XYZ file of C-alpha atoms in Angstrom:
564
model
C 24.183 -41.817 -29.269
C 26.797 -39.249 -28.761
C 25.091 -36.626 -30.459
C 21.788 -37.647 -28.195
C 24.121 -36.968 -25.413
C 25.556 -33.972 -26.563
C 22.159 -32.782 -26.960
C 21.273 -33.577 -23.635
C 23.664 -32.345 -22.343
C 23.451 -28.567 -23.932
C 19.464 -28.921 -22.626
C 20.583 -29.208 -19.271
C 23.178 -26.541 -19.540
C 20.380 -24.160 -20.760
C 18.366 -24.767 -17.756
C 20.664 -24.954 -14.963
C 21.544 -20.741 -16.745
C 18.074 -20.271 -16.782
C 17.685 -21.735 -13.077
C 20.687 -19.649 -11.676
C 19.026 -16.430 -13.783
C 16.072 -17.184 -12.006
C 17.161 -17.115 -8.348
C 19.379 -14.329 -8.317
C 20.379 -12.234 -5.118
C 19.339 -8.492 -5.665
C 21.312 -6.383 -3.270
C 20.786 -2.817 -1.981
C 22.082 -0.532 0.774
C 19.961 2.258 2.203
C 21.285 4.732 3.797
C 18.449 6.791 5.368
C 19.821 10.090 7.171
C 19.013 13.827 6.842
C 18.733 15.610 3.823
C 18.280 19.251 2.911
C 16.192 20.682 0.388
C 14.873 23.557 -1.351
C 10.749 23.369 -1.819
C 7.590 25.928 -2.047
C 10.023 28.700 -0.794
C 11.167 26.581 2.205
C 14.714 25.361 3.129
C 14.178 22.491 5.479
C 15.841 19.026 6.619
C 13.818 15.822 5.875
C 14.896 12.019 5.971
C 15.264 10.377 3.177
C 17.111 7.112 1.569
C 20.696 7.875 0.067
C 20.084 11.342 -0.062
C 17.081 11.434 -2.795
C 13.104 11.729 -2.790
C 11.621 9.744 -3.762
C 14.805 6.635 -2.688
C 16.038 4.410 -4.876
C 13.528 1.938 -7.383
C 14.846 -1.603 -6.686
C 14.119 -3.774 -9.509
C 13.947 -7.693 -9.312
C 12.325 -10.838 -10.770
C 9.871 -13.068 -9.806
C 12.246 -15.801 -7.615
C 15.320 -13.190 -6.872
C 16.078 -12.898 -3.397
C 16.496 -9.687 -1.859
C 19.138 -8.026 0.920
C 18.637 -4.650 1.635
C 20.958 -3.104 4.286
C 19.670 -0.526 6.548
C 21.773 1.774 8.173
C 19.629 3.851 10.218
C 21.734 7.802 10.603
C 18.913 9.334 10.978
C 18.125 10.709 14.580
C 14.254 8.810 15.346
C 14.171 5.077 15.278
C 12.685 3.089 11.763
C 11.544 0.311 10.348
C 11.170 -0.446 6.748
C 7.997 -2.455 5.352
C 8.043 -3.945 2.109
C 4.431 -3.263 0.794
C 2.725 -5.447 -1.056
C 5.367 -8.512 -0.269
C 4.220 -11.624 0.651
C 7.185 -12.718 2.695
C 6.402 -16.430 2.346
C 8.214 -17.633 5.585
C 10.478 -14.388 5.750
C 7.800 -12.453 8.051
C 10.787 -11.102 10.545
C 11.271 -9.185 7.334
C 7.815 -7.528 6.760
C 8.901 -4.554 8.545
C 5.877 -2.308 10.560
C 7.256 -1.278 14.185
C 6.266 -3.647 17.034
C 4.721 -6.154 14.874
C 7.320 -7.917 13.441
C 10.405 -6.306 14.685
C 11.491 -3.292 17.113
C 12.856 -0.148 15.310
C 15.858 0.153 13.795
C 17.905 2.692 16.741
C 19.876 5.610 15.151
C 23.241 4.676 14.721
C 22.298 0.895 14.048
C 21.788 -1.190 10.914
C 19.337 -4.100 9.612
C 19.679 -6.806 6.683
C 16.276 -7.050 5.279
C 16.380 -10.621 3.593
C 13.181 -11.917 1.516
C 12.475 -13.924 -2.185
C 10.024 -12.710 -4.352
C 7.638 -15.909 -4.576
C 4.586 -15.992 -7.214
C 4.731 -12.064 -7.544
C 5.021 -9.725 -10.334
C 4.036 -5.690 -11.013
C 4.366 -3.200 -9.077
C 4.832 -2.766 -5.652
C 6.420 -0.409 -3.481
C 8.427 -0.099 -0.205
C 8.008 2.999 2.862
C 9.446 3.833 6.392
C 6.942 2.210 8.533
C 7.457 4.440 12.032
C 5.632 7.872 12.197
C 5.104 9.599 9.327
C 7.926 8.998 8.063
C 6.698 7.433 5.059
C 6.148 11.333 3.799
C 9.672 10.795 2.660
C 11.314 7.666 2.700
C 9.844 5.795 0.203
C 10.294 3.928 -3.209
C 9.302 1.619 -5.879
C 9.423 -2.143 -5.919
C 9.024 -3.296 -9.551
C 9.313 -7.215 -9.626
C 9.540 -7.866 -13.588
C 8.556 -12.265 -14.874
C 11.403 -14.556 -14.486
C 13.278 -15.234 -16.848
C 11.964 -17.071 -20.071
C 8.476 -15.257 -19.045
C 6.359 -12.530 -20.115
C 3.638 -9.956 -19.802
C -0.077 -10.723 -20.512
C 0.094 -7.548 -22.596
C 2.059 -6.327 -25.441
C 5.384 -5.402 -24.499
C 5.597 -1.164 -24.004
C 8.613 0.421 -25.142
C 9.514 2.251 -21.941
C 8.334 1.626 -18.370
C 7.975 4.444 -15.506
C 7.325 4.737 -12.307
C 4.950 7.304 -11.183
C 5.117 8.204 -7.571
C 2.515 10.444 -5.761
C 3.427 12.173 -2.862
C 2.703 14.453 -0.290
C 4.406 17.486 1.351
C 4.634 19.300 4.341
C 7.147 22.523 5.040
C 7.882 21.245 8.112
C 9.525 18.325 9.671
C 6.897 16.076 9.210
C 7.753 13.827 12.506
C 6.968 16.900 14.265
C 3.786 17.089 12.651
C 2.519 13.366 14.645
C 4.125 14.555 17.631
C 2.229 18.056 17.851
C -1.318 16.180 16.604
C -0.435 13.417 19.744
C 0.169 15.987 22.241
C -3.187 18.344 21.200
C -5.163 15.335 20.704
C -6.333 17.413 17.030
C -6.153 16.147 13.548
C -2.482 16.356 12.191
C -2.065 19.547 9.854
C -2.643 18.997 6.181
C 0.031 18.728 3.979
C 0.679 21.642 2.112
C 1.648 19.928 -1.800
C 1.464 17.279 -3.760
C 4.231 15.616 -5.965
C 4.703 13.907 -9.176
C 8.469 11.589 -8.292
C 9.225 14.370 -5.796
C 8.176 17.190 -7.819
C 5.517 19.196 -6.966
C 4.593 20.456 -10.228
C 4.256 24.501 -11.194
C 1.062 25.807 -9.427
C 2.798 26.227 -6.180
C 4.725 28.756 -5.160
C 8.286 29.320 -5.769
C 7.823 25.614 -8.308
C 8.154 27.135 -11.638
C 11.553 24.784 -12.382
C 10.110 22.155 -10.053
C 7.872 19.926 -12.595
C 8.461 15.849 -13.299
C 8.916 15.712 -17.045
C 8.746 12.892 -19.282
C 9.406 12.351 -23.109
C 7.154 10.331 -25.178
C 7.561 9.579 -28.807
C 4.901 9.742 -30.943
C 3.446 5.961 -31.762
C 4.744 4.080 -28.689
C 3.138 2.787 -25.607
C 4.475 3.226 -22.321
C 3.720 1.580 -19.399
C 3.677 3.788 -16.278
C 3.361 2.216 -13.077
C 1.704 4.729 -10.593
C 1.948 4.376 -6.804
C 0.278 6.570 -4.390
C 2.494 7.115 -1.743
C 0.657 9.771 0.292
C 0.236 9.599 4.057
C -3.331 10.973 4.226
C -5.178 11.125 0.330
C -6.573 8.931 -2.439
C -5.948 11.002 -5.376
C -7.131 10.893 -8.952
C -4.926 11.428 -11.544
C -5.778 12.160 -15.220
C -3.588 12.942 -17.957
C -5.083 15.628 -20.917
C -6.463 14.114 -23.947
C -5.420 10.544 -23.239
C -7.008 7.206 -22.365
C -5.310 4.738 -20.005
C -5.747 0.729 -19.986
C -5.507 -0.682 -16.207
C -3.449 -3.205 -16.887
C -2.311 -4.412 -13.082
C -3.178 -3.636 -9.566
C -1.013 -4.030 -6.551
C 0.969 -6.374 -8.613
C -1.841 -8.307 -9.536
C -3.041 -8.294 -13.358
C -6.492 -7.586 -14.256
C -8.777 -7.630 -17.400
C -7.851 -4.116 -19.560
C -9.807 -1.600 -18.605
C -9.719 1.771 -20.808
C -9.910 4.629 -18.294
C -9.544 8.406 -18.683
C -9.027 8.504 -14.442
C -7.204 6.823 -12.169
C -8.305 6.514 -8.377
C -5.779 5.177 -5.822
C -5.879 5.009 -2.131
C -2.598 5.196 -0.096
C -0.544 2.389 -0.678
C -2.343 1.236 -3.791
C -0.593 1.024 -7.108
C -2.282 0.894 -10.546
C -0.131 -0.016 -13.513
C -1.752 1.211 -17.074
C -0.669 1.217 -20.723
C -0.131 5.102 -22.201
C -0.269 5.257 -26.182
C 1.156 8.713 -27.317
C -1.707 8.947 -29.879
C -2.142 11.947 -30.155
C -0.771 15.449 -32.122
C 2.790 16.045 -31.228
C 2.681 18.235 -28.670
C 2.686 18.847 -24.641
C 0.055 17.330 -22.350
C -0.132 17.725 -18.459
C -0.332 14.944 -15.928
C -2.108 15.622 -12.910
C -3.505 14.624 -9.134
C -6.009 16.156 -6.527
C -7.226 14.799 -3.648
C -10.295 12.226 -3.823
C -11.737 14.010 -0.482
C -14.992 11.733 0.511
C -15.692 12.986 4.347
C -18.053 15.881 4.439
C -16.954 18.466 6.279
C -13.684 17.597 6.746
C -10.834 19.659 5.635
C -8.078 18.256 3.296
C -5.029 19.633 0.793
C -7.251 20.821 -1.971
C -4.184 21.494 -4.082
C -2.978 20.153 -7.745
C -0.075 18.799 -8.654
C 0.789 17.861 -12.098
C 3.780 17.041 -14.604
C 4.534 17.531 -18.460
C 4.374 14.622 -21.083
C 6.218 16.657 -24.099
C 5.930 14.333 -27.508
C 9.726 14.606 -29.219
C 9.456 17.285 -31.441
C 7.102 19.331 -29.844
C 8.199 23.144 -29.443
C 9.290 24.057 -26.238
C 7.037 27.513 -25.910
C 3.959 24.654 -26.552
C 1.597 25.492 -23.610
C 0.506 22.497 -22.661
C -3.019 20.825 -22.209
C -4.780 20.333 -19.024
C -7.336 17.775 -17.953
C -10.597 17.898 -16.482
C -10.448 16.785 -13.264
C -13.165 15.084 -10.830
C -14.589 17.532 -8.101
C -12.600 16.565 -5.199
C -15.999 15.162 -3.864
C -17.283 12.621 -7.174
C -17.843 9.367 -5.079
C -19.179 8.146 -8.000
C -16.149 8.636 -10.197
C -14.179 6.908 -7.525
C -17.188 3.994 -6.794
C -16.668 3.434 -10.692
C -13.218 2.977 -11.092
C -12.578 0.575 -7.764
C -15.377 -1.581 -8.349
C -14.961 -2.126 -12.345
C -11.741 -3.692 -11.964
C -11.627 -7.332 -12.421
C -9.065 -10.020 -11.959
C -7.152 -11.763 -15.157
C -8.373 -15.179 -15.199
C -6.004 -17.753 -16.458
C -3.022 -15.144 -16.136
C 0.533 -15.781 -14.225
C -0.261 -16.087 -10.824
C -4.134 -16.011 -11.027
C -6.188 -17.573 -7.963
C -9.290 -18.819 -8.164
C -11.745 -18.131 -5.433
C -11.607 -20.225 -1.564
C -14.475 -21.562 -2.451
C -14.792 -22.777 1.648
C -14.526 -19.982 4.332
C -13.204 -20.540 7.652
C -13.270 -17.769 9.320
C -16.217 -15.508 9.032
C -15.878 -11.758 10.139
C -17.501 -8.388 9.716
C -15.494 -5.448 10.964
C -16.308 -1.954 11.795
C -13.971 0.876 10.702
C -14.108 4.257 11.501
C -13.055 7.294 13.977
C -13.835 7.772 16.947
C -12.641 10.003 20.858
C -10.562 9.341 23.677
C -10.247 10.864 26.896
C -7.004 13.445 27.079
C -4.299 11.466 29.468
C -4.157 13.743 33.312
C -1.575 16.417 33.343
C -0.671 17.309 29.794
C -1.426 19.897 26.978
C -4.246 17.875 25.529
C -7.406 20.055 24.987
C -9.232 16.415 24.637
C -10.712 14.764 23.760
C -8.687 13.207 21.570
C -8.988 11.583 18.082
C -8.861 7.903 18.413
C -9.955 5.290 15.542
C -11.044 1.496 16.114
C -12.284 -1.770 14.619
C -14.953 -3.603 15.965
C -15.029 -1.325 19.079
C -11.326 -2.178 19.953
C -8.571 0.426 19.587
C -5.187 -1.079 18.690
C -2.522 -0.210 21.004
C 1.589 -1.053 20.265
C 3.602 -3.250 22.269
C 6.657 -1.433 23.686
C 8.319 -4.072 24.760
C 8.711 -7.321 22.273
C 7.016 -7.043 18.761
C 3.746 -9.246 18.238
C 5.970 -11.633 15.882
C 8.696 -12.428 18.570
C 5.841 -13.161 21.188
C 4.536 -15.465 18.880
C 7.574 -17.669 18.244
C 8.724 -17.483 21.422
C 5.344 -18.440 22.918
C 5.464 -15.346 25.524
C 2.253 -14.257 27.273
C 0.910 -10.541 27.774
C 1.984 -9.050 24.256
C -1.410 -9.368 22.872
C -4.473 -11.521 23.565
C -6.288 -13.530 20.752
C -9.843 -12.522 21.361
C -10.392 -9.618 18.594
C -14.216 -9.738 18.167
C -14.944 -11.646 15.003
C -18.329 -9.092 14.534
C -19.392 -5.593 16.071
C -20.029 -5.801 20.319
C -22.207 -3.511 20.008
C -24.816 -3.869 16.285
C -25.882 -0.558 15.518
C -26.976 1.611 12.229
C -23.816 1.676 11.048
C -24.019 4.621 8.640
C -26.548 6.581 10.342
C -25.129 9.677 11.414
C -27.481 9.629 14.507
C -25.066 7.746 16.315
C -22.908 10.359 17.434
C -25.788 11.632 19.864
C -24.852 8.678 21.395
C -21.507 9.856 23.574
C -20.372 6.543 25.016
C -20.549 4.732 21.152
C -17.793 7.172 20.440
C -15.262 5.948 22.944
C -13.350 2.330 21.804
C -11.770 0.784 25.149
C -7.726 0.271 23.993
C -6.469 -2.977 23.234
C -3.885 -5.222 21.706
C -6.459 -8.016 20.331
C -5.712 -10.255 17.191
C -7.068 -12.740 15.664
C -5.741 -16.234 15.289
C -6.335 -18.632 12.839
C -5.161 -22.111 11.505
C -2.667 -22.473 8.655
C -4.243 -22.600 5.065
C -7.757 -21.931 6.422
C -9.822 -19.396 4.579
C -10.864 -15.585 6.411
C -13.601 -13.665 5.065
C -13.745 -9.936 6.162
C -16.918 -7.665 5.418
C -15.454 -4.463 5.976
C -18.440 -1.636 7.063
C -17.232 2.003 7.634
C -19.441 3.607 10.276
C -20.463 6.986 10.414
C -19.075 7.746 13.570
C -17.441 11.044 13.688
C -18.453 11.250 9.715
C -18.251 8.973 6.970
C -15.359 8.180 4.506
C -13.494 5.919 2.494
C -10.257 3.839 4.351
C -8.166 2.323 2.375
C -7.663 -1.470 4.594
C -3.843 -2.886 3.913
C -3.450 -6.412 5.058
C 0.091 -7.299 5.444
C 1.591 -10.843 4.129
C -1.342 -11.761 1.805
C -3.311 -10.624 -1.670
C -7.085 -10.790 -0.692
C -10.191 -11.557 -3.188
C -12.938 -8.595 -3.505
C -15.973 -10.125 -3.921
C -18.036 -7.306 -4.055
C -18.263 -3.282 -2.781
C -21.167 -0.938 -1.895
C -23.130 1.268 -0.107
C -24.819 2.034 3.070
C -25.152 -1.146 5.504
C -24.103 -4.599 4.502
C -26.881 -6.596 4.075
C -26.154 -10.376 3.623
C -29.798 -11.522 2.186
C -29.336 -9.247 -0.362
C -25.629 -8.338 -1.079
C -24.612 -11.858 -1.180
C -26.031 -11.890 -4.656
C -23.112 -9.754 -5.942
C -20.164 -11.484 -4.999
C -17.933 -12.291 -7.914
C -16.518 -15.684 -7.579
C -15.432 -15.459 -11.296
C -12.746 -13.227 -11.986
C -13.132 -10.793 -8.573
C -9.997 -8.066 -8.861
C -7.217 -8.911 -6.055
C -5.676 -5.921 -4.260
C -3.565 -5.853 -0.811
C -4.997 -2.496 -0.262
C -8.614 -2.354 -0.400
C -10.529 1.029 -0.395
C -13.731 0.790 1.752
C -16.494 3.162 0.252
C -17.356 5.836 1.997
C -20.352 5.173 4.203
C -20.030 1.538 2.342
C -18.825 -1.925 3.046
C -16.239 -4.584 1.201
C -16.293 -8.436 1.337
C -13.042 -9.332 1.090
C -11.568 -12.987 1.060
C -7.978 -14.795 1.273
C -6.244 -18.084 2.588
C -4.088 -17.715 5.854
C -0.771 -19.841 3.984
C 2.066 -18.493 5.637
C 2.629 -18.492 9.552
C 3.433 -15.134 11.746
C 1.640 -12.366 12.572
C 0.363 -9.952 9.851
C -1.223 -6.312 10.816
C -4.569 -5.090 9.312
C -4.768 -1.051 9.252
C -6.088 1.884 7.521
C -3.637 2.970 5.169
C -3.921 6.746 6.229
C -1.516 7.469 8.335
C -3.319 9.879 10.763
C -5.684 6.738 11.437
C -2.842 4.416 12.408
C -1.453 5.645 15.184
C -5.126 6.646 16.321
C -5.721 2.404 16.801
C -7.519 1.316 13.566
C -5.947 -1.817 13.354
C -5.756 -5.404 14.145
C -3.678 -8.559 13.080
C -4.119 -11.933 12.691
C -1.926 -14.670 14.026
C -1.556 -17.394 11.683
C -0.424 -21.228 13.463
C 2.534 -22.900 12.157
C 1.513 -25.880 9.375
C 2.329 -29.110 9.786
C 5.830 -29.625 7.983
C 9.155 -27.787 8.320
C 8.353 -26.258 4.626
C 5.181 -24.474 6.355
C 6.398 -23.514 9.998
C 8.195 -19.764 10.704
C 12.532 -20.398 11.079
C 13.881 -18.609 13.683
C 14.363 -14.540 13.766
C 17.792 -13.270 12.278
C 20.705 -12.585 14.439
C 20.825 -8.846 14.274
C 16.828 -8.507 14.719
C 16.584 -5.333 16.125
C 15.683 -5.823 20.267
C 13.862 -2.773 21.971
């Protein structure tokens, strides 16, 4: 009997440890203020977090909670957005600017406070005010809970791989002008591998990310594209790489020799140093899919050197896609598939809701009386509505507080207007290319089920938008080309093992059925994930009702919220 107990006793021992392992509090502080640096040439001043570029990789579990203090010393106001993070019941911690919060004021702080709940890969945080996101930004890497493990062999090393872009300018200056002119921002000038931009710029000979493999092992690298304004591929020479995970969710291996990623994406593979000791080059370029348009046609790339490998090795360096191979791209998004049976795997809503096809695309607005605007503008839109900010009280504080005039609920749930979408004839017609402004959302019951078709228009031009829907993980059913067509394209949705992504790239001149359940109450923004399209109103939100028990309702705001 005693020894029973004893037993017993020791059992429960072990799991209470492995309980308090499991729900640990992960704490950071940020300090985001100005920074000076030497790049392409250029001395300039750029915020970042605690003084490096990319800012700090936090590291957690599956179940830690998370405190991040802000202290904003930089001189515009921020906001910091967790990407990819559910925020189950957290949402004043989300982040974006007038959505869920006001800015952070220079010379103020914020505790960001949030648990990591049925989550694991790679994810990534980002300033979430102007485009500041050029250079504050980091990882997120949420590793299993304790006890736990990956659906794939265990790598030797893991490593984040961040790709960035860079301007030699202050790049908040770089909205302001594009605002004022009513033009297209001006193109970044670089791209970077963790901050570096790699040896064929100028003045970059000692600026190259190198890492060191050794011969035999696998490494897992865990690539986030943190651009403002590209989807890049990126190839390394004379290697294969098996897609693993995407946006944190895992997916069936799939043996690649190119990676495609929109902003805000992330792609996790596995990296076997196979091959003759020796050096290899990593490399990005743009994925450019808008005709016409011009876009930073540069390269930026990194060394892999295999231990032993002589230093004067010159190394390899891939192949890589014209900056134009839709195909390429069309490949890689849509053969992705979701892990069926694997830790935190959802089957398909088989029920929907809430049906709703959306327009996406560019678009003009008239210049504003008595200012430098050459006009007209560039404005974007959904469904014929252009998003406008609050500037008063963020959507989320409206919401709890029950406050009229912040927003109205009466986003169209399909086009005005039906047209032929992708037919570039519609530009003749002037008045299709002006979207009235608007701060329209949609609102929807708790735990009911939304279906978005996504259709890019060819207003203005065609290309691919990468659609970010804040507070959920949505199913892709199925992706193509040209206008969506339900007697027909309904025949290729996947309601097996469809891939799950937060970010979803839209194919140029193409549509995207997308699908998820509304399960956590707040308000959640939908937006292009190019940053010269958000500020330009291509985005919505949906407003998701309270549930029916305390465990499913929003709790109050934090103390310090910021207040505009």
């Amino acid at each position: 009997m005693e020894r029973h107990f004893f037993f017993s006793a020791c059992a429960l021992l072990l799991l209470a440890a492995s309980t308090a392992s499991a729900a640990r509090i992960v704490e950071h502080k940020f300090y985001v203020q100005n920074l000076t640096v030497n790049k392409l040439c250029n001395t300039q001043i750029i915020t970042a977090v605690n003084g490096r570029l990319p800012g700090p990789t936090i590291r957690v579990q599956e179940g830690d909670t998370l405190l991040v203090h802000v202290f904003n010393k930089s001189p515009y106001n921020l906001s910091i957005h967790w990407h990819g993070v559910f925020q189950r019941l957290s949402g004043w911690a989300d982040g974006p600017s007038m959505i869920t919060q006001c800015p952070i004021r220079p010379g103020c702080k914020y505790i960001y406070k949030f648990t990591i709940i049925d989550q694991e890969g790679t994810l990534w945080w980002h300033a979430h005010v102007s485009f500041l996101r050029a250079t504050v930004y980091g990882a997120l890497i949420i590793r299993p809970r304790g006890g736990h493990s990956y659906p794939f062999p265990m790598p030797y090393k893991e490593v984040p791989i961040l790709l960035g872009e860079w301007w030699n300018t202050n790049v908040f200056d770089v909205e302001k002008l594009a605002a004022a002119t009513g033009a297209a921002p001006n193109l970044s000038i670089a791209y970077t591998i963790n901050g570096w931009p790699g040896d064929l710029y100028p003045c970059s000979e000692n600026q190259m990310y190198k890492l060191k493999l050794l011969q035999g092992r696998t490494y897992l690298l865990r690539i986030i594209n943190a651009a403002l304004n590209h989807e890049l591929f990126f190839k390394i020479a004379n290697h294969k790489l098996t897609v693993v995970s995407i946006d944190a969710r895992y997916t069936q291996p799939y043996v690649t020799n190119v990676v495609v990623t929109a902003p805000g994406q992330t792609v996790d593979v596995l990296l076997t140093a196979d091959q003759p000791v020796g050096s290899y080059y990593m490399a990005a370029t743009a994925y450019a899919s808008a005709d016409g348009v011009l876009f930073d046609n540069t390269t930026t790339r990194g060394v892999l050197a295999y231990d032993g490998a002589p230093s004067s090795t010159t190394p390899l360096m891939p192949v890589l896609p014209d900056f134009n191979d839709t195909p390429t791209a069309h490949k890689f998004y849509s053969n992705l598939t979701g892990l069926v049976g694997g830790p935190h795997w959802e089957p398909v809503p088989l029920k929907v809701d809430h049906e709703m096809l959306v327009t996406i695309g560019l678009g003009l607005e008239p210049c504003p009386a008595n200012t430098s605007c050459k006009g007209p503008k560039l404005s974007a839109s959904m469904n014929n509505v252009s998003f406008v900010r609050p500037t008063s009280l963020s959507m989320l504080q409206a919401f709890f507080f029950n406050v009229d005039g912040v927003y109205t609920t009466d986003f169209p749930a399909k086009p005005t207007i039906e047209f032929d979408y992708t037919n570039a004839s519609i530009n003749n017609n002037i008045p299709m290319l002006f979207a009235p402004k608007g701060t329209k959302v949609t609102k929807v019951k708790f735990n009911s089920t939304v279906e978005i078709i996504f259709q890019n228009t060819a207003i203005l031009g065609v290309e691919n938008h990468p659609m970010h829907l804040h507070g959920f993980d949505f199913h892709v059913l199925a992706q193509g080309f040209g206008n969506y067509n339900p007697a027909t394209d309904r025949k290729k949705h996947n309601f097996i093992n469809p891939q799950m992504r937060n970010t979803i790239a839209v194919p140029a001149g193409g549509w995207a059925v997308t699908r998820f359940t509304a399960n956590n109450p707040g308000v959640w923004v939908l937006h292009c994930h190019l940053d010269m399209h958000l500020p330009l109103g291509l985005a919505t939100a949906f407003v998701v009702e309270n549930g029916p028990t305390p465990e499913t309702t929003l709790p109050p705001p934090p103390v310090d919220l910021p207040q505009c």
